[in-house]
């Protein structure tokens, strides 16, 4: 009907003729349908990816292990997002401010220099505007692999409060299939400081922030 091919009989032989220019007409006629199905398949792909991610989010709760022999806290968390995005969420102050503090508190960065010898000075701010200041000094960094830092409570100018616990954070980033795995070893100088930070609700608070980070990464990953 579209006259792409015609045939002509000559005795016992049949001659076929192809008219390629007719393909252009067919292509133009099919274009709206092609675009429609591409959009539908893209929507389906996005829906399936979101369902898969949501399924992973529900299964990936932080794992905590407190070792009073070594005065350390070990944490493991899986994220269903690219390593580069997860790394950015721990090393970029604009993202850290969106999730680091347990709700309803918020984190507020005063200054940050993510480099060896640099620091991150920030405050945890309550709804009543009460501020608890902390400073993180970066000791070692392997981009997209690991970093080590000393974390301490301080005043707004970064002067460390020696009466409150200090800790050494060792963070490692690896991948397994489509998951990014982040592990922490947080070491304290003595058992007294470890027990003090536990008494302050560190495990519950940091668990909540890591779970909230999952939701934030889902939003950032769509952008």
PDB file of C-alpha atoms in Angstrom:
ATOM      1  CA  UNK A   1       0.000   0.000   0.000  1.00  0.00           C
ATOM      2  CA  UNK A   2       2.827   2.374   0.680  1.00  0.00           C
ATOM      3  CA  UNK A   3       4.497   1.373  -2.611  1.00  0.00           C
ATOM      4  CA  UNK A   4       7.908   0.650  -1.124  1.00  0.00           C
ATOM      5  CA  UNK A   5       8.283  -2.352  -3.430  1.00  0.00           C
ATOM      6  CA  UNK A   6       6.678  -3.071  -6.791  1.00  0.00           C
ATOM      7  CA  UNK A   7       6.950  -6.168  -8.911  1.00  0.00           C
ATOM      8  CA  UNK A   8       6.671  -6.812 -12.634  1.00  0.00           C
ATOM      9  CA  UNK A   9       6.187 -10.212 -14.315  1.00  0.00           C
ATOM     10  CA  UNK A  10       8.123 -11.040 -17.430  1.00  0.00           C
ATOM     11  CA  UNK A  11       7.482 -14.633 -18.427  1.00  0.00           C
ATOM     12  CA  UNK A  12       8.670 -16.847 -15.641  1.00  0.00           C
ATOM     13  CA  UNK A  13      10.683 -14.064 -14.018  1.00  0.00           C
ATOM     14  CA  UNK A  14       9.512 -11.483 -11.535  1.00  0.00           C
ATOM     15  CA  UNK A  15      11.344  -8.185 -11.207  1.00  0.00           C
ATOM     16  CA  UNK A  16      11.126  -6.309  -7.923  1.00  0.00           C
ATOM     17  CA  UNK A  17      11.857  -2.630  -7.555  1.00  0.00           C
ATOM     18  CA  UNK A  18      12.594  -0.884  -4.273  1.00  0.00           C
ATOM     19  CA  UNK A  19      11.785   2.808  -3.824  1.00  0.00           C
ATOM     20  CA  UNK A  20      13.943   4.011  -0.841  1.00  0.00           C
ATOM     21  CA  UNK A  21      12.505   7.516  -0.990  1.00  0.00           C
ATOM     22  CA  UNK A  22       9.209   6.073   0.252  1.00  0.00           C
ATOM     23  CA  UNK A  23      10.958   5.118   3.529  1.00  0.00           C
ATOM     24  CA  UNK A  24      11.163   8.785   4.423  1.00  0.00           C
ATOM     25  CA  UNK A  25       7.383   9.033   4.348  1.00  0.00           C
ATOM     26  CA  UNK A  26       7.079   5.942   6.548  1.00  0.00           C
ATOM     27  CA  UNK A  27       9.678   7.324   8.952  1.00  0.00           C
ATOM     28  CA  UNK A  28       7.805  10.610   9.264  1.00  0.00           C
ATOM     29  CA  UNK A  29       4.540   8.735   9.857  1.00  0.00           C
ATOM     30  CA  UNK A  30       6.162   6.612  12.604  1.00  0.00           C
ATOM     31  CA  UNK A  31       7.919   9.475  14.408  1.00  0.00           C
ATOM     32  CA  UNK A  32       5.083  10.369  16.837  1.00  0.00           C
ATOM     33  CA  UNK A  33       4.685   6.706  17.801  1.00  0.00           C
ATOM     34  CA  UNK A  34       8.436   6.265  18.209  1.00  0.00           C
ATOM     35  CA  UNK A  35       8.650   9.256  20.550  1.00  0.00           C
ATOM     36  CA  UNK A  36       5.623   8.065  22.501  1.00  0.00           C
ATOM     37  CA  UNK A  37       7.129   4.615  23.134  1.00  0.00           C
ATOM     38  CA  UNK A  38      10.549   6.051  23.972  1.00  0.00           C
ATOM     39  CA  UNK A  39       8.921   8.249  26.606  1.00  0.00           C
ATOM     40  CA  UNK A  40       6.943   5.324  28.005  1.00  0.00           C
ATOM     41  CA  UNK A  41      10.007   3.076  28.195  1.00  0.00           C
ATOM     42  CA  UNK A  42      11.998   5.870  29.870  1.00  0.00           C
ATOM     43  CA  UNK A  43       9.223   6.309  32.427  1.00  0.00           C
ATOM     44  CA  UNK A  44       9.122   2.567  33.036  1.00  0.00           C
ATOM     45  CA  UNK A  45      12.898   2.449  33.441  1.00  0.00           C
ATOM     46  CA  UNK A  46      12.784   5.319  35.932  1.00  0.00           C
ATOM     47  CA  UNK A  47       9.940   3.682  37.867  1.00  0.00           C
ATOM     48  CA  UNK A  48      11.788   0.354  38.106  1.00  0.00           C
ATOM     49  CA  UNK A  49      15.010   2.068  39.210  1.00  0.00           C
ATOM     50  CA  UNK A  50      13.172   4.014  41.925  1.00  0.00           C
ATOM     51  CA  UNK A  51      11.449   0.839  43.138  1.00  0.00           C
ATOM     52  CA  UNK A  52      14.795  -0.934  43.268  1.00  0.00           C
ATOM     53  CA  UNK A  53      16.408   1.946  45.151  1.00  0.00           C
ATOM     54  CA  UNK A  54      13.509   2.182  47.612  1.00  0.00           C
ATOM     55  CA  UNK A  55      13.773  -1.555  48.216  1.00  0.00           C
ATOM     56  CA  UNK A  56      17.488  -1.171  48.933  1.00  0.00           C
ATOM     57  CA  UNK A  57      16.857   1.799  51.231  1.00  0.00           C
ATOM     58  CA  UNK A  58      14.464  -0.234  53.355  1.00  0.00           C
ATOM     59  CA  UNK A  59      17.042  -3.011  53.760  1.00  0.00           C
ATOM     60  CA  UNK A  60      20.122  -0.859  54.366  1.00  0.00           C
ATOM     61  CA  UNK A  61      20.109   0.234  57.993  1.00  0.00           C
ATOM     62  CA  UNK A  62      23.355   1.352  59.675  1.00  0.00           C
ATOM     63  CA  UNK A  63      25.261  -1.331  61.564  1.00  0.00           C
ATOM     64  CA  UNK A  64      26.894  -0.273  64.849  1.00  0.00           C
ATOM     65  CA  UNK A  65      29.434  -2.219  66.878  1.00  0.00           C
ATOM     66  CA  UNK A  66      30.852  -0.745  70.091  1.00  0.00           C
ATOM     67  CA  UNK A  67      34.190  -2.203  71.193  1.00  0.00           C
ATOM     68  CA  UNK A  68      35.106  -1.158  74.725  1.00  0.00           C
ATOM     69  CA  UNK A  69      38.424  -2.996  74.526  1.00  0.00           C
ATOM     70  CA  UNK A  70      39.765  -0.706  71.790  1.00  0.00           C
ATOM     71  CA  UNK A  71      37.573   2.261  72.836  1.00  0.00           C
ATOM     72  CA  UNK A  72      36.119   2.367  69.350  1.00  0.00           C
ATOM     73  CA  UNK A  73      32.829   2.486  67.479  1.00  0.00           C
ATOM     74  CA  UNK A  74      32.570   0.624  64.177  1.00  0.00           C
ATOM     75  CA  UNK A  75      29.845   1.661  61.728  1.00  0.00           C
ATOM     76  CA  UNK A  76      28.872   0.197  58.363  1.00  0.00           C
ATOM     77  CA  UNK A  77      26.283   1.657  55.988  1.00  0.00           C
ATOM     78  CA  UNK A  78      25.350   0.663  52.433  1.00  0.00           C
ATOM     79  CA  UNK A  79      24.048   3.260  49.988  1.00  0.00           C
ATOM     80  CA  UNK A  80      22.264   2.453  46.703  1.00  0.00           C
ATOM     81  CA  UNK A  81      23.949   5.380  44.955  1.00  0.00           C
ATOM     82  CA  UNK A  82      27.157   6.071  43.001  1.00  0.00           C
ATOM     83  CA  UNK A  83      30.363   6.252  45.030  1.00  0.00           C
ATOM     84  CA  UNK A  84      31.154   9.749  43.758  1.00  0.00           C
ATOM     85  CA  UNK A  85      27.821  11.095  45.027  1.00  0.00           C
ATOM     86  CA  UNK A  86      28.175   9.390  48.421  1.00  0.00           C
ATOM     87  CA  UNK A  87      31.750  10.690  48.742  1.00  0.00           C
ATOM     88  CA  UNK A  88      30.532  14.203  47.930  1.00  0.00           C
ATOM     89  CA  UNK A  89      27.896  13.985  50.655  1.00  0.00           C
ATOM     90  CA  UNK A  90      30.644  13.499  53.287  1.00  0.00           C
ATOM     91  CA  UNK A  91      33.117  16.030  51.917  1.00  0.00           C
ATOM     92  CA  UNK A  92      31.044  18.951  50.597  1.00  0.00           C
ATOM     93  CA  UNK A  93      29.813  21.386  53.240  1.00  0.00           C
ATOM     94  CA  UNK A  94      26.751  22.415  51.209  1.00  0.00           C
ATOM     95  CA  UNK A  95      25.537  18.811  51.279  1.00  0.00           C
ATOM     96  CA  UNK A  96      26.735  18.105  54.824  1.00  0.00           C
ATOM     97  CA  UNK A  97      24.675  21.024  56.112  1.00  0.00           C
ATOM     98  CA  UNK A  98      21.562  19.312  54.741  1.00  0.00           C
ATOM     99  CA  UNK A  99      21.928  16.058  56.697  1.00  0.00           C
ATOM    100  CA  UNK A 100      24.749  15.946  59.266  1.00  0.00           C
ATOM    101  CA  UNK A 101      22.671  17.091  62.251  1.00  0.00           C
ATOM    102  CA  UNK A 102      19.891  14.864  63.639  1.00  0.00           C
ATOM    103  CA  UNK A 103      16.481  16.447  63.089  1.00  0.00           C
ATOM    104  CA  UNK A 104      15.127  18.835  64.248  1.00  0.00           C
ATOM    105  CA  UNK A 105      18.642  20.222  64.676  1.00  0.00           C
ATOM    106  CA  UNK A 106      20.490  21.571  61.626  1.00  0.00           C
ATOM    107  CA  UNK A 107      24.180  21.800  60.746  1.00  0.00           C
ATOM    108  CA  UNK A 108      25.673  25.189  59.912  1.00  0.00           C
ATOM    109  CA  UNK A 109      29.152  25.406  58.401  1.00  0.00           C
ATOM    110  CA  UNK A 110      31.305  28.390  59.296  1.00  0.00           C
ATOM    111  CA  UNK A 111      34.195  27.345  57.051  1.00  0.00           C
ATOM    112  CA  UNK A 112      35.540  24.181  55.447  1.00  0.00           C
ATOM    113  CA  UNK A 113      38.736  23.222  53.651  1.00  0.00           C
ATOM    114  CA  UNK A 114      38.631  19.549  52.726  1.00  0.00           C
ATOM    115  CA  UNK A 115      42.342  18.908  52.290  1.00  0.00           C
ATOM    116  CA  UNK A 116      45.135  17.382  54.341  1.00  0.00           C
ATOM    117  CA  UNK A 117      45.805  19.893  57.103  1.00  0.00           C
ATOM    118  CA  UNK A 118      42.467  21.609  56.472  1.00  0.00           C
ATOM    119  CA  UNK A 119      39.439  21.644  58.730  1.00  0.00           C
ATOM    120  CA  UNK A 120      35.664  21.827  58.899  1.00  0.00           C
ATOM    121  CA  UNK A 121      34.249  24.193  61.527  1.00  0.00           C
ATOM    122  CA  UNK A 122      30.498  23.855  62.017  1.00  0.00           C
ATOM    123  CA  UNK A 123      27.701  24.159  64.552  1.00  0.00           C
ATOM    124  CA  UNK A 124      24.766  21.954  65.448  1.00  0.00           C
ATOM    125  CA  UNK A 125      21.855  24.380  65.833  1.00  0.00           C
ATOM    126  CA  UNK A 126      18.648  23.538  67.701  1.00  0.00           C
ATOM    127  CA  UNK A 127      15.172  24.919  66.861  1.00  0.00           C
ATOM    128  CA  UNK A 128      15.657  27.342  69.788  1.00  0.00           C
ATOM    129  CA  UNK A 129      18.979  28.449  68.172  1.00  0.00           C
ATOM    130  CA  UNK A 130      21.168  26.751  70.774  1.00  0.00           C
ATOM    131  CA  UNK A 131      24.569  26.058  69.171  1.00  0.00           C
ATOM    132  CA  UNK A 132      27.056  23.236  69.776  1.00  0.00           C
ATOM    133  CA  UNK A 133      30.287  23.836  67.861  1.00  0.00           C
ATOM    134  CA  UNK A 134      32.630  21.168  66.477  1.00  0.00           C
ATOM    135  CA  UNK A 135      35.833  21.147  64.467  1.00  0.00           C
ATOM    136  CA  UNK A 136      37.180  18.394  62.217  1.00  0.00           C
ATOM    137  CA  UNK A 137      40.888  18.405  61.325  1.00  0.00           C
ATOM    138  CA  UNK A 138      41.703  16.335  58.227  1.00  0.00           C
ATOM    139  CA  UNK A 139      44.825  14.188  58.638  1.00  0.00           C
ATOM    140  CA  UNK A 140      44.796  12.007  55.496  1.00  0.00           C
ATOM    141  CA  UNK A 141      42.713  11.846  52.298  1.00  0.00           C
ATOM    142  CA  UNK A 142      42.567   9.371  49.423  1.00  0.00           C
ATOM    143  CA  UNK A 143      39.993  10.789  46.977  1.00  0.00           C
ATOM    144  CA  UNK A 144      36.930   8.523  46.607  1.00  0.00           C
ATOM    145  CA  UNK A 145      38.589   5.958  48.901  1.00  0.00           C
ATOM    146  CA  UNK A 146      39.147   7.165  52.453  1.00  0.00           C
ATOM    147  CA  UNK A 147      39.860   9.979  54.841  1.00  0.00           C
ATOM    148  CA  UNK A 148      41.016  10.277  58.439  1.00  0.00           C
ATOM    149  CA  UNK A 149      40.222  13.178  60.724  1.00  0.00           C
ATOM    150  CA  UNK A 150      40.289  14.305  64.343  1.00  0.00           C
ATOM    151  CA  UNK A 151      36.889  15.475  65.619  1.00  0.00           C
ATOM    152  CA  UNK A 152      36.418  17.643  68.712  1.00  0.00           C
ATOM    153  CA  UNK A 153      33.961  19.968  70.402  1.00  0.00           C
ATOM    154  CA  UNK A 154      35.032  23.612  70.325  1.00  0.00           C
ATOM    155  CA  UNK A 155      33.903  27.228  70.522  1.00  0.00           C
ATOM    156  CA  UNK A 156      32.790  29.315  67.484  1.00  0.00           C
ATOM    157  CA  UNK A 157      36.441  30.191  66.821  1.00  0.00           C
ATOM    158  CA  UNK A 158      37.561  26.574  66.693  1.00  0.00           C
ATOM    159  CA  UNK A 159      39.238  26.506  70.127  1.00  0.00           C
ATOM    160  CA  UNK A 160      38.899  22.897  71.323  1.00  0.00           C
ATOM    161  CA  UNK A 161      37.053  22.158  74.572  1.00  0.00           C
ATOM    162  CA  UNK A 162      39.375  19.732  76.375  1.00  0.00           C
ATOM    163  CA  UNK A 163      36.622  18.726  78.813  1.00  0.00           C
ATOM    164  CA  UNK A 164      34.545  17.055  76.089  1.00  0.00           C
ATOM    165  CA  UNK A 165      35.317  13.877  74.097  1.00  0.00           C
ATOM    166  CA  UNK A 166      37.615  13.965  71.084  1.00  0.00           C
ATOM    167  CA  UNK A 167      37.833  11.190  68.511  1.00  0.00           C
ATOM    168  CA  UNK A 168      39.714   9.959  65.462  1.00  0.00           C
ATOM    169  CA  UNK A 169      37.503   9.126  62.479  1.00  0.00           C
ATOM    170  CA  UNK A 170      38.680   6.686  59.805  1.00  0.00           C
ATOM    171  CA  UNK A 171      36.219   6.533  56.904  1.00  0.00           C
ATOM    172  CA  UNK A 172      36.486   4.092  53.995  1.00  0.00           C
ATOM    173  CA  UNK A 173      34.449   4.012  50.774  1.00  0.00           C
ATOM    174  CA  UNK A 174      34.122   0.878  48.615  1.00  0.00           C
ATOM    175  CA  UNK A 175      31.667  -0.520  46.068  1.00  0.00           C
ATOM    176  CA  UNK A 176      29.935  -3.866  45.723  1.00  0.00           C
ATOM    177  CA  UNK A 177      27.770  -4.351  42.639  1.00  0.00           C
ATOM    178  CA  UNK A 178      25.515  -1.268  42.610  1.00  0.00           C
ATOM    179  CA  UNK A 179      26.054  -0.416  46.283  1.00  0.00           C
ATOM    180  CA  UNK A 180      28.481   2.034  47.873  1.00  0.00           C
ATOM    181  CA  UNK A 181      29.677   0.840  51.265  1.00  0.00           C
ATOM    182  CA  UNK A 182      30.913   3.314  53.863  1.00  0.00           C
ATOM    183  CA  UNK A 183      32.648   2.090  57.010  1.00  0.00           C
ATOM    184  CA  UNK A 184      33.827   4.117  59.978  1.00  0.00           C
ATOM    185  CA  UNK A 185      36.172   3.385  62.815  1.00  0.00           C
ATOM    186  CA  UNK A 186      35.773   6.072  65.465  1.00  0.00           C
ATOM    187  CA  UNK A 187      38.408   5.816  68.193  1.00  0.00           C
ATOM    188  CA  UNK A 188      38.452   7.555  71.586  1.00  0.00           C
ATOM    189  CA  UNK A 189      41.462   8.128  73.884  1.00  0.00           C
ATOM    190  CA  UNK A 190      39.918   6.166  76.722  1.00  0.00           C
ATOM    191  CA  UNK A 191      36.848   4.212  77.825  1.00  0.00           C
ATOM    192  CA  UNK A 192      35.490   7.175  79.790  1.00  0.00           C
ATOM    193  CA  UNK A 193      35.204   9.317  76.629  1.00  0.00           C
ATOM    194  CA  UNK A 194      33.666   6.446  74.657  1.00  0.00           C
ATOM    195  CA  UNK A 195      31.006   5.882  77.317  1.00  0.00           C
ATOM    196  CA  UNK A 196      30.365   9.633  77.524  1.00  0.00           C
ATOM    197  CA  UNK A 197      29.623   9.881  73.791  1.00  0.00           C
ATOM    198  CA  UNK A 198      27.367   6.823  73.989  1.00  0.00           C
ATOM    199  CA  UNK A 199      25.529   8.400  76.916  1.00  0.00           C
ATOM    200  CA  UNK A 200      25.020  11.532  74.800  1.00  0.00           C
ATOM    201  CA  UNK A 201      22.985   9.414  72.331  1.00  0.00           C
ATOM    202  CA  UNK A 202      25.557   9.218  69.537  1.00  0.00           C
ATOM    203  CA  UNK A 203      24.396   5.882  68.134  1.00  0.00           C
ATOM    204  CA  UNK A 204      20.736   6.870  67.868  1.00  0.00           C
ATOM    205  CA  UNK A 205      21.519  10.339  66.529  1.00  0.00           C
ATOM    206  CA  UNK A 206      24.045   9.263  63.896  1.00  0.00           C
ATOM    207  CA  UNK A 207      21.805   6.384  62.782  1.00  0.00           C
ATOM    208  CA  UNK A 208      18.995   8.852  62.122  1.00  0.00           C
ATOM    209  CA  UNK A 209      21.263  11.142  60.112  1.00  0.00           C
ATOM    210  CA  UNK A 210      22.548   8.269  57.955  1.00  0.00           C
ATOM    211  CA  UNK A 211      18.997   7.120  57.239  1.00  0.00           C
ATOM    212  CA  UNK A 212      18.024  10.682  56.346  1.00  0.00           C
ATOM    213  CA  UNK A 213      21.090  10.871  54.071  1.00  0.00           C
ATOM    214  CA  UNK A 214      19.563   8.024  52.041  1.00  0.00           C
ATOM    215  CA  UNK A 215      16.515  10.198  51.337  1.00  0.00           C
ATOM    216  CA  UNK A 216      18.658  13.194  50.471  1.00  0.00           C
ATOM    217  CA  UNK A 217      20.797  11.143  48.074  1.00  0.00           C
ATOM    218  CA  UNK A 218      17.665   9.896  46.351  1.00  0.00           C
ATOM    219  CA  UNK A 219      16.717  13.525  45.722  1.00  0.00           C
ATOM    220  CA  UNK A 220      20.228  14.555  44.632  1.00  0.00           C
ATOM    221  CA  UNK A 221      20.559  11.550  42.352  1.00  0.00           C
ATOM    222  CA  UNK A 222      17.483  12.684  40.365  1.00  0.00           C
ATOM    223  CA  UNK A 223      18.955  16.110  39.664  1.00  0.00           C
TER     224      UNK A 223
END
